[in-house]
Amino acid sequence: MLYGFLGPNGAGKTTTIRMLLGLIFPTGGEVRVLDQPVFGHEGSGSPALRKVGALIEEPAFWMYLSGRRNLEYFTRAAGPRSEQQARLARIDDVLHTVGLADAANKRVKAYSQGMRQRLGIALALLGEPELLVLDEPTNGLDPQGMREIRLLLRRLAGEGTTVFVSSHLLSEVEAMCDRVGVLAQGRLVADGPPDVLRKGADVIRLDIDDATLARGVLGTLAGVAIEPGDGLRVRLSPPATAASVNAALVAGGVAVSALVPEQAGLEDVFLSLVEGADAPR
Amino acid sequence: MLRVELGKAIHRVRTWVFALGLAGLALIPVIFPPTDVGQGGPPFLDLITRNGLFAALVAVVIVQPFFLPLGTGLLSGEAIAGEASAGTLRYLIARPTGRRRLLLSKFAAVMTQVAAAIGWLLLVGLIAGSIRFGLGPLPTLSGTTIPTGAAFVRVIASGVYILLGMAGLASIGLLFSTITNSGPGATVATVAVAIASQIMDNLSALHAIHPYLLSHGWLAFADLFRSPVAWDGMERGVLLMAVYTAVFLALGLWVISRRDITS
């Protein structure tokens, strides 16, 4: 399963991720990851997090150490010895997976932003996590690198890892994810497969004879929002339907020659959800 | 985690620059011994030409008021704050390294590195001093002499006592380090505490609080060079350090167990 976590800046994506990983404390409620509580283990760390790999905002390393040694030291920083041994044995594998095998012994100081991003993903993969939490994983990567990472994440999801990706690249989430959640103002305003979400907002294009008259009629209808741009496009939300809009226009004396549903992109859905959350209640 | 901390230190260039600097400090009094006896200055400095063992002791004593607190302040002040500003703290906590375990490992790492610095100073001082002044039975402050072997043990014991004296300061530095995300800020604050304590310890008007000041017991190791050894000063010093360490380490653990890691 590949889950895409969307939201505008300031919606609370990073705050949510930080809570999932035990970094910031919730003011109320409980945080559970892989069916186990995250908090209440401030002494030696939550057992749930041992099965989680994470990239939190941007990668961070000890700059004066090599990429390989960074992975080694993060491994040795915690966990039972058997788990550490298993991770250490995988270092070469994950470095190879992210394409850093040749640069492994260079200091991270000398890495490009893209290489640091790859090393961050390598670190997240090191523990063969059941849950992979990645905040903007393709940040700083070139198109080729983005493609590689997307394919890698798809492959991991296919192999049974749950991948939780936050992103502001809607097209990326739309193309890659099995399920999408949209966060706005700290609330999850939508959650479901991308194609189901897409049907959540209907945009129709109207071919009419008198645009000014039509706009006047449409302005009085509940659930109808006129889209900016060329032509007359309206976004419908309950109680408005294509049929009711048609009836109202005809009753208002507008000749309707066509009423065409547009395939809304996820971006439109996203914007309509986020705008809805912003509106005063 | 301690192993990781020490590994990080070993792979840092600055560790070796510091070691070189400390060696230089240890060599200064051996190369330029005092010409007049009893002219003041750090304890034991005027005895340095009498015995190479004193050179080892002096090497540690001259760094005790400032450089040792500076190093302890640097290591402890940046322990958590430095990881926070580098961003590595969030990866350590999410690893997950338990918050309390992380702080205790940092404390152990700071103390190990301060111990290594003291050991290094003793070693450099001892080698240089024994080459220039030779080794032999040690004259005590009471006028008697101690055989060379026993004197060596007492020099080592002085180093251990001076190390314990830094435990309280390290705990204070770690507390500061859990509160701020600025390593330099925590370091400066820690060094300021050490200096303020020593200044207050010299103000006679404050003599009522002298016994409770952080630095008050720091020089009590000198009693190891009396005959017989006067233990009560050192016992009080160790007790005071234990209290400071327990209180500030507990506060640090309390803070890190609750703090949001937003860096």
XYZ file of C-alpha atoms in Angstrom:
544
model
C 0.000 0.000 0.000
C 1.273 3.409 -0.985
C -0.473 6.228 0.826
C -0.153 9.821 -0.365
C -0.487 12.536 2.222
C -1.384 15.882 0.702
C -1.987 19.308 2.065
C -1.003 22.927 1.571
C 1.842 24.459 3.544
C 0.883 24.815 7.164
C -1.858 22.180 6.984
C -0.106 20.025 9.570
C 1.533 17.314 7.434
C 4.925 17.565 9.083
C 3.341 17.976 12.512
C 1.397 14.748 11.916
C 4.521 12.930 10.769
C 6.498 14.200 13.751
C 3.788 12.913 16.078
C 3.756 9.523 14.343
C 7.497 9.266 14.981
C 7.398 10.268 18.632
C 9.074 13.636 18.156
C 6.319 15.958 19.321
C 3.706 15.166 21.898
C 0.000 15.291 21.044
C -2.033 17.720 23.137
C -4.802 15.160 23.232
C -5.558 11.626 22.148
C -3.195 8.757 21.509
C -0.793 8.034 18.674
C -0.630 4.420 17.523
C 1.684 3.094 14.834
C 1.495 -0.531 13.659
C -1.079 -1.094 16.428
C 1.278 -0.027 19.192
C 1.426 3.214 21.184
C 4.236 5.580 20.206
C 4.372 7.545 23.457
C 5.014 6.280 26.951
C 8.433 4.876 26.001
C 10.648 7.893 26.613
C 13.201 5.731 28.430
C 14.277 3.358 25.696
C 12.055 4.198 22.707
C 8.788 2.789 21.375
C 9.045 -0.802 20.064
C 6.647 0.195 17.259
C 9.180 2.656 15.859
C 11.768 -0.113 15.429
C 9.699 -1.316 12.464
C 9.395 2.143 10.956
C 11.804 3.784 8.537
C 11.559 7.521 8.160
C 12.672 10.524 6.196
C 11.615 13.584 8.185
C 11.567 16.856 6.238
C 15.085 16.870 4.921
C 17.763 14.271 5.590
C 20.279 15.124 8.320
C 23.655 13.532 8.911
C 26.917 13.995 10.737
C 28.687 15.897 7.992
C 32.196 14.939 9.057
C 31.445 11.207 8.713
C 31.156 9.196 5.512
C 27.779 8.085 4.214
C 28.503 4.509 5.224
C 29.626 5.462 8.716
C 26.488 7.578 9.188
C 24.350 4.520 8.474
C 26.525 2.463 10.800
C 26.282 4.970 13.674
C 22.537 5.475 13.353
C 22.259 1.694 13.503
C 24.420 1.377 16.614
C 22.594 4.206 18.362
C 19.730 1.958 19.463
C 18.110 -1.419 19.373
C 18.987 -4.943 20.412
C 22.255 -6.374 19.135
C 20.614 -8.863 16.750
C 18.665 -6.058 15.110
C 21.825 -3.969 14.813
C 23.671 -6.866 13.170
C 20.864 -7.311 10.650
C 20.955 -3.613 9.769
C 24.727 -3.487 9.499
C 24.627 -6.439 7.119
C 22.241 -4.525 4.861
C 24.269 -1.311 4.553
C 25.907 -2.274 1.259
C 22.565 -3.417 -0.152
C 20.698 -0.212 0.602
C 23.585 1.962 -0.599
C 23.482 0.038 -3.836
C 19.676 0.351 -4.029
C 19.798 4.149 -3.839
C 22.804 4.367 -6.135
C 25.370 5.541 -3.603
C 27.660 2.516 -3.591
C 30.511 4.485 -5.171
C 30.200 7.502 -2.863
C 29.705 5.509 0.339
C 33.113 6.328 1.774
C 33.028 10.049 1.024
C 32.143 12.448 3.769
C 28.528 13.584 3.636
C 29.868 17.159 3.620
C 30.908 16.512 -0.001
C 27.515 15.097 -1.058
C 25.125 17.006 -3.326
C 21.582 17.635 -2.133
C 20.338 14.754 -4.265
C 22.930 12.406 -2.783
C 21.936 13.400 0.744
C 18.323 12.718 -0.165
C 19.314 9.264 -1.433
C 21.278 8.580 1.720
C 18.243 9.628 3.748
C 16.149 7.090 1.874
C 18.867 4.473 2.384
C 18.719 5.132 6.125
C 14.943 4.775 6.112
C 15.208 1.449 4.262
C 17.969 0.009 6.418
C 15.762 -1.712 8.993
C 13.516 -3.438 6.411
C 10.631 -1.409 7.830
C 7.011 -2.544 7.828
C 6.071 1.115 7.571
C 8.041 3.649 5.595
C 7.252 7.298 6.350
C 8.741 9.642 3.796
C 8.355 13.400 3.879
C 8.807 14.766 0.339
C 11.073 11.890 -0.757
C 11.836 13.236 -4.220
C 12.980 16.641 -2.984
C 16.214 17.734 -4.593
C 16.291 14.852 -7.055
C 16.568 15.255 -10.816
C 13.776 13.774 -12.995
C 15.749 10.549 -13.431
C 16.251 10.265 -9.667
C 12.579 10.993 -9.002
C 11.607 8.227 -11.374
C 13.972 5.773 -9.700
C 12.618 6.594 -6.268
C 9.004 6.269 -7.442
C 9.736 2.885 -8.965
C 11.538 1.836 -5.797
C 8.594 2.887 -3.617
C 6.133 1.091 -5.911
C 8.260 -2.034 -5.720
C 8.450 -1.867 -1.903
C 4.694 -1.320 -1.691
C 4.238 -4.340 -3.982
C 6.403 -6.402 -1.667
C 4.180 -5.623 1.300
C 5.726 -2.519 2.873
C 3.276 0.210 3.774
C 4.646 3.431 2.325
C 3.361 6.745 3.634
C 4.484 9.621 1.433
C 3.811 13.277 1.974
C 4.119 15.430 -1.056
C 3.132 18.721 -2.540
C 3.519 17.265 -6.049
C -0.065 16.276 -6.763
C 0.774 14.671 -10.058
C 3.308 12.486 -8.279
C 0.810 11.351 -5.681
C -1.895 10.837 -8.288
C 0.331 8.674 -10.449
C 1.916 6.683 -7.649
C -0.413 6.240 -4.692
C -3.099 3.640 -3.959
C -4.772 5.879 -1.462
C -4.707 9.591 -0.819
C -5.442 11.658 2.258
C -5.869 15.413 2.129
C -5.073 17.461 5.184
C -6.262 21.035 5.587
C -5.991 23.119 8.737
C -5.020 20.076 10.765
C -8.029 18.005 9.675
C -8.204 15.105 7.284
C -10.746 16.455 4.772
C -10.585 13.533 2.365
C -9.298 9.983 2.374
C -9.666 7.393 -0.360
C -8.359 6.101 -3.684
C -7.318 8.886 -6.071
C -10.072 8.078 -8.612
C -12.795 8.150 -5.968
C -11.539 11.502 -4.786
C -11.557 12.758 -8.323
C -15.303 12.154 -8.551
C -15.824 14.133 -5.366
C -15.902 17.399 -7.234
C -17.678 17.819 -10.529
C -16.706 20.519 -12.920
C -18.922 21.015 -15.933
C -18.345 23.178 -18.951
C -21.353 25.097 -20.215
C -21.854 26.079 -23.820
C -24.490 28.815 -23.744
C -25.567 31.782 -25.834
C -25.513 34.588 -23.248
C -22.635 34.329 -20.765
C -23.594 37.470 -18.798
C -27.160 36.312 -18.268
C -25.928 32.811 -17.393
C -23.489 34.136 -14.792
C -26.316 36.096 -13.223
C -28.468 32.973 -12.950
C -25.640 30.790 -11.705
C -24.759 33.337 -9.023
C -28.117 32.713 -7.312
C -27.758 28.919 -7.150
C -26.539 27.088 -4.042
C -23.568 24.759 -4.536
C -22.411 26.331 -7.771
C -19.045 28.043 -8.090
C -17.880 29.639 -11.302
C -14.367 28.616 -12.243
C -11.932 31.292 -13.346
C -10.494 31.101 -16.862
C -11.753 31.045 -20.428
C -15.222 29.780 -21.168
C -17.844 29.157 -18.542
C -17.011 26.308 -16.165
C -18.744 25.672 -12.898
C -17.839 23.494 -9.975
C -20.769 21.673 -8.441
C -21.221 20.542 -4.903
C -24.437 19.368 -3.198
C -27.255 20.255 -3.576
C -26.420 21.383 -7.121
C -26.418 18.819 -9.910
C -25.879 19.138 -13.641
C -29.612 18.666 -14.164
C -30.615 21.356 -11.684
C -28.143 23.818 -13.212
C -29.533 23.081 -16.651
C -33.107 23.582 -15.478
C -32.284 26.854 -13.757
C -30.462 28.217 -16.789
C -33.304 27.308 -19.133
C -35.847 28.810 -16.721
C -33.717 31.958 -16.646
C -33.867 32.264 -20.394
C -30.398 31.000 -21.246
C -30.112 28.690 -24.245
C -27.921 25.754 -23.245
C -26.395 23.994 -26.231
C -24.051 21.717 -24.272
C -23.293 20.761 -20.709
C -20.021 18.780 -20.578
C -18.635 17.110 -17.447
C -14.891 17.673 -17.200
C -12.558 15.049 -15.858
C -11.335 16.902 -12.768
C -7.712 16.402 -11.915
C -6.713 15.657 -8.380
C -5.474 19.210 -8.207
C -9.004 20.552 -8.594
C -10.288 18.203 -5.922
C -7.451 19.176 -3.706
C -8.103 22.883 -4.145
C -11.826 22.545 -3.607
C -11.271 20.532 -0.413
C -8.715 22.935 0.934
C -10.835 25.956 0.088
C -13.778 24.289 1.774
C -11.751 23.863 4.948
C -10.685 27.494 4.842
C -14.250 28.780 4.594
C -15.771 30.022 7.818
C -18.128 27.544 9.428
C 25.258 4.706 21.948
C 28.382 5.509 23.982
C 30.385 3.704 21.336
C 28.747 5.828 18.643
C 29.557 9.010 20.533
C 33.189 8.068 20.971
C 33.414 6.955 17.358
C 32.067 10.338 16.273
C 34.665 12.082 18.431
C 37.517 10.000 17.045
C 36.537 10.842 13.474
C 36.408 14.549 14.135
C 39.459 16.604 13.306
C 38.744 18.966 16.173
C 39.283 16.191 18.743
C 42.866 15.828 17.606
C 43.403 19.594 17.429
C 42.252 19.809 21.044
C 44.593 16.960 22.009
C 47.460 18.834 20.413
C 46.505 22.055 22.200
C 46.269 20.292 25.560
C 49.678 18.709 25.026
C 51.059 22.191 24.387
C 49.533 23.456 27.635
C 51.034 20.526 29.537
C 54.470 21.274 28.119
C 54.542 25.019 28.898
C 55.314 24.726 32.632
C 57.909 22.023 31.938
C 59.686 24.151 29.336
C 59.277 27.366 31.319
C 59.376 26.330 34.996
C 59.004 29.049 37.617
C 62.287 30.672 38.609
C 61.202 31.730 42.115
C 59.684 29.364 44.632
C 56.538 30.506 46.405
C 55.565 33.206 43.934
C 51.940 32.122 43.865
C 50.097 30.791 40.817
C 48.407 27.413 40.501
C 48.976 24.858 43.252
C 52.120 22.735 42.880
C 53.549 24.930 40.117
C 56.476 26.016 42.261
C 57.293 22.371 43.075
C 57.484 21.312 39.458
C 61.275 21.347 39.152
C 61.593 18.977 42.137
C 59.869 15.996 40.529
C 58.434 14.983 37.151
C 55.299 13.711 38.916
C 54.491 17.289 39.796
C 54.694 18.175 36.112
C 51.899 15.667 35.446
C 49.829 17.143 38.250
C 50.507 20.739 37.188
C 49.447 19.929 33.618
C 45.964 19.114 34.929
C 45.867 21.831 37.565
C 46.567 24.666 35.117
C 43.624 23.673 32.897
C 41.233 23.112 35.800
C 39.911 26.646 36.357
C 39.186 27.500 32.731
C 40.125 25.084 29.959
C 38.629 22.019 31.610
C 35.257 23.729 32.264
C 35.480 25.101 28.730
C 35.932 21.639 27.242
C 33.265 20.147 29.515
C 30.938 23.013 28.613
C 31.573 22.525 24.901
C 30.991 18.761 24.977
C 27.935 18.848 27.220
C 26.442 22.053 25.822
C 26.395 20.774 22.275
C 25.496 17.185 23.215
C 21.765 17.532 22.513
C 21.568 21.071 21.097
C 24.245 20.275 18.511
C 22.300 17.218 17.312
C 19.161 19.373 17.241
C 20.714 22.071 15.081
C 22.266 19.473 12.760
C 18.864 17.786 12.461
C 20.279 14.434 13.543
C 18.370 14.573 16.832
C 15.050 13.830 15.096
C 16.580 10.799 13.395
C 18.072 9.557 16.669
C 14.741 9.906 18.511
C 12.790 8.306 15.639
C 15.367 5.491 15.370
C 14.123 5.127 18.216
C 16.819 5.938 20.716
C 15.011 6.408 24.005
C 15.120 10.027 25.078
C 16.415 9.291 28.563
C 18.835 6.699 27.282
C 20.181 9.235 24.785
C 20.835 11.816 27.494
C 22.505 9.305 29.810
C 24.704 8.079 26.932
C 25.650 11.678 26.206
C 26.593 12.149 29.859
C 28.755 9.030 29.750
C 30.337 10.228 26.506
C 31.129 13.680 27.912
C 32.684 12.196 31.042
C 34.689 9.681 28.997
C 36.082 12.438 26.798
C 36.934 14.651 29.784
C 38.598 11.610 31.375
C 40.584 11.071 28.184
C 41.667 14.718 28.218
C 42.805 14.504 31.843
C 44.573 11.205 31.193
C 46.307 12.708 28.174
C 47.445 15.764 30.183
C 48.795 13.515 32.950
C 50.619 11.381 30.414
C 52.194 14.267 28.509
C 53.134 16.034 31.757
C 54.563 12.856 33.232
C 56.690 12.030 30.203
C 57.964 15.573 29.723
C 58.456 16.125 33.442
C 60.314 12.891 34.038
C 62.623 13.664 31.114
C 63.400 17.178 32.309
C 63.211 16.835 36.103
C 63.416 13.083 36.711
C 61.198 10.924 38.929
C 61.558 10.100 42.564
C 59.897 10.110 45.958
C 57.460 12.979 46.266
C 57.772 15.687 48.913
C 54.370 16.306 50.544
C 52.908 19.624 51.622
C 53.412 18.417 55.196
C 57.168 18.057 54.739
C 57.352 14.255 54.581
C 58.044 12.225 51.424
C 56.012 9.546 49.642
C 57.730 6.726 47.679
C 57.578 7.103 43.879
C 55.013 4.299 43.309
C 52.586 5.556 45.944
C 53.093 9.119 44.704
C 52.170 8.019 41.184
C 48.948 6.506 42.528
C 48.134 9.805 44.254
C 48.693 11.756 41.045
C 46.275 9.424 39.253
C 43.811 9.784 42.146
C 44.037 13.580 41.757
C 43.086 13.180 38.105
C 40.086 11.047 39.049
C 38.985 13.602 41.653
C 39.313 16.464 39.148
C 37.269 14.410 36.680
C 34.516 13.874 39.256
C 34.539 17.616 39.833
C 33.455 18.086 36.213
C 30.423 15.747 36.547
C 28.232 18.449 38.081
C 29.181 20.932 35.390
C 28.567 18.334 32.657
C 25.068 17.747 34.062
C 24.357 21.480 34.051
C 25.616 21.690 30.451
C 23.393 18.781 29.429
C 20.372 20.449 31.007
C 21.087 23.648 29.053
C 21.593 21.521 25.961
C 18.131 19.964 26.278
C 16.511 23.380 26.649
C 18.012 25.223 23.671
C 18.703 24.270 20.059
C 21.853 26.372 20.041
C 24.980 24.424 20.947
C 27.143 27.538 21.323
C 24.485 29.113 23.546
C 24.428 26.124 25.894
C 28.225 25.983 25.905
C 28.652 29.643 26.815
C 26.018 29.377 29.537
C 27.767 26.341 31.021
C 31.190 27.978 31.021
C 29.626 31.092 32.549
C 28.272 28.979 35.412
C 31.752 27.575 36.071
C 33.383 30.988 36.028
C 30.663 32.618 38.124
C 31.011 29.857 40.699
C 34.765 30.396 40.962
C 34.379 34.170 41.242
C 31.757 33.793 43.964
C 33.997 31.319 45.749
C 36.587 34.100 46.028
C 34.232 36.751 47.388
C 34.540 36.670 51.154
C 31.175 38.388 51.595
C 29.568 35.252 50.170
C 31.409 32.870 52.466
C 28.141 31.545 53.873
C 27.302 29.917 50.524
C 30.872 28.907 49.627
C 30.466 25.289 50.778
C 27.611 24.819 48.314
C 29.215 26.339 45.235
C 29.824 24.068 42.261
C 33.557 24.761 42.147
C 34.145 24.850 45.887
C 35.567 21.362 46.187
C 37.531 21.385 42.934
C 40.937 21.976 44.565
C 40.469 19.573 47.482
C 42.628 16.946 45.741
C 45.616 18.888 47.081
C 44.913 17.148 50.403
C 46.125 13.928 48.764
C 49.617 15.389 49.081
C 49.471 15.836 52.828
C 50.653 13.292 55.282
C 48.426 11.796 56.494
C 45.919 12.402 53.679
C 43.097 14.692 54.806
C 39.990 13.081 53.355
C 37.191 15.229 54.728
C 37.545 18.012 52.117
C 37.435 15.501 49.279
C 34.535 13.616 50.851
C 32.536 16.822 50.971
C 33.604 17.631 47.422
C 32.462 14.261 46.081
C 29.179 14.507 47.957
C 28.569 18.010 46.579
C 29.338 16.831 43.051
C 27.019 13.839 43.478
C 24.197 16.168 44.529
C 24.815 18.601 41.651
C 25.015 15.721 39.170
C 21.885 14.010 40.472
C 19.819 17.210 40.524
C 20.801 18.566 37.120
C 20.830 15.215 35.371
C 17.352 14.542 36.758
C 16.191 17.935 35.482
C 17.723 17.206 32.094
C 15.970 13.827 31.936
C 12.712 15.477 32.925
C 13.033 18.105 30.190
C 14.047 15.743 27.391
C 11.237 13.326 28.243
C 8.696 16.059 27.560
C 10.214 18.316 24.976
C 8.850 18.559 21.465
C 11.608 17.974 18.927
C 10.810 20.532 16.259
C 14.268 21.104 14.797
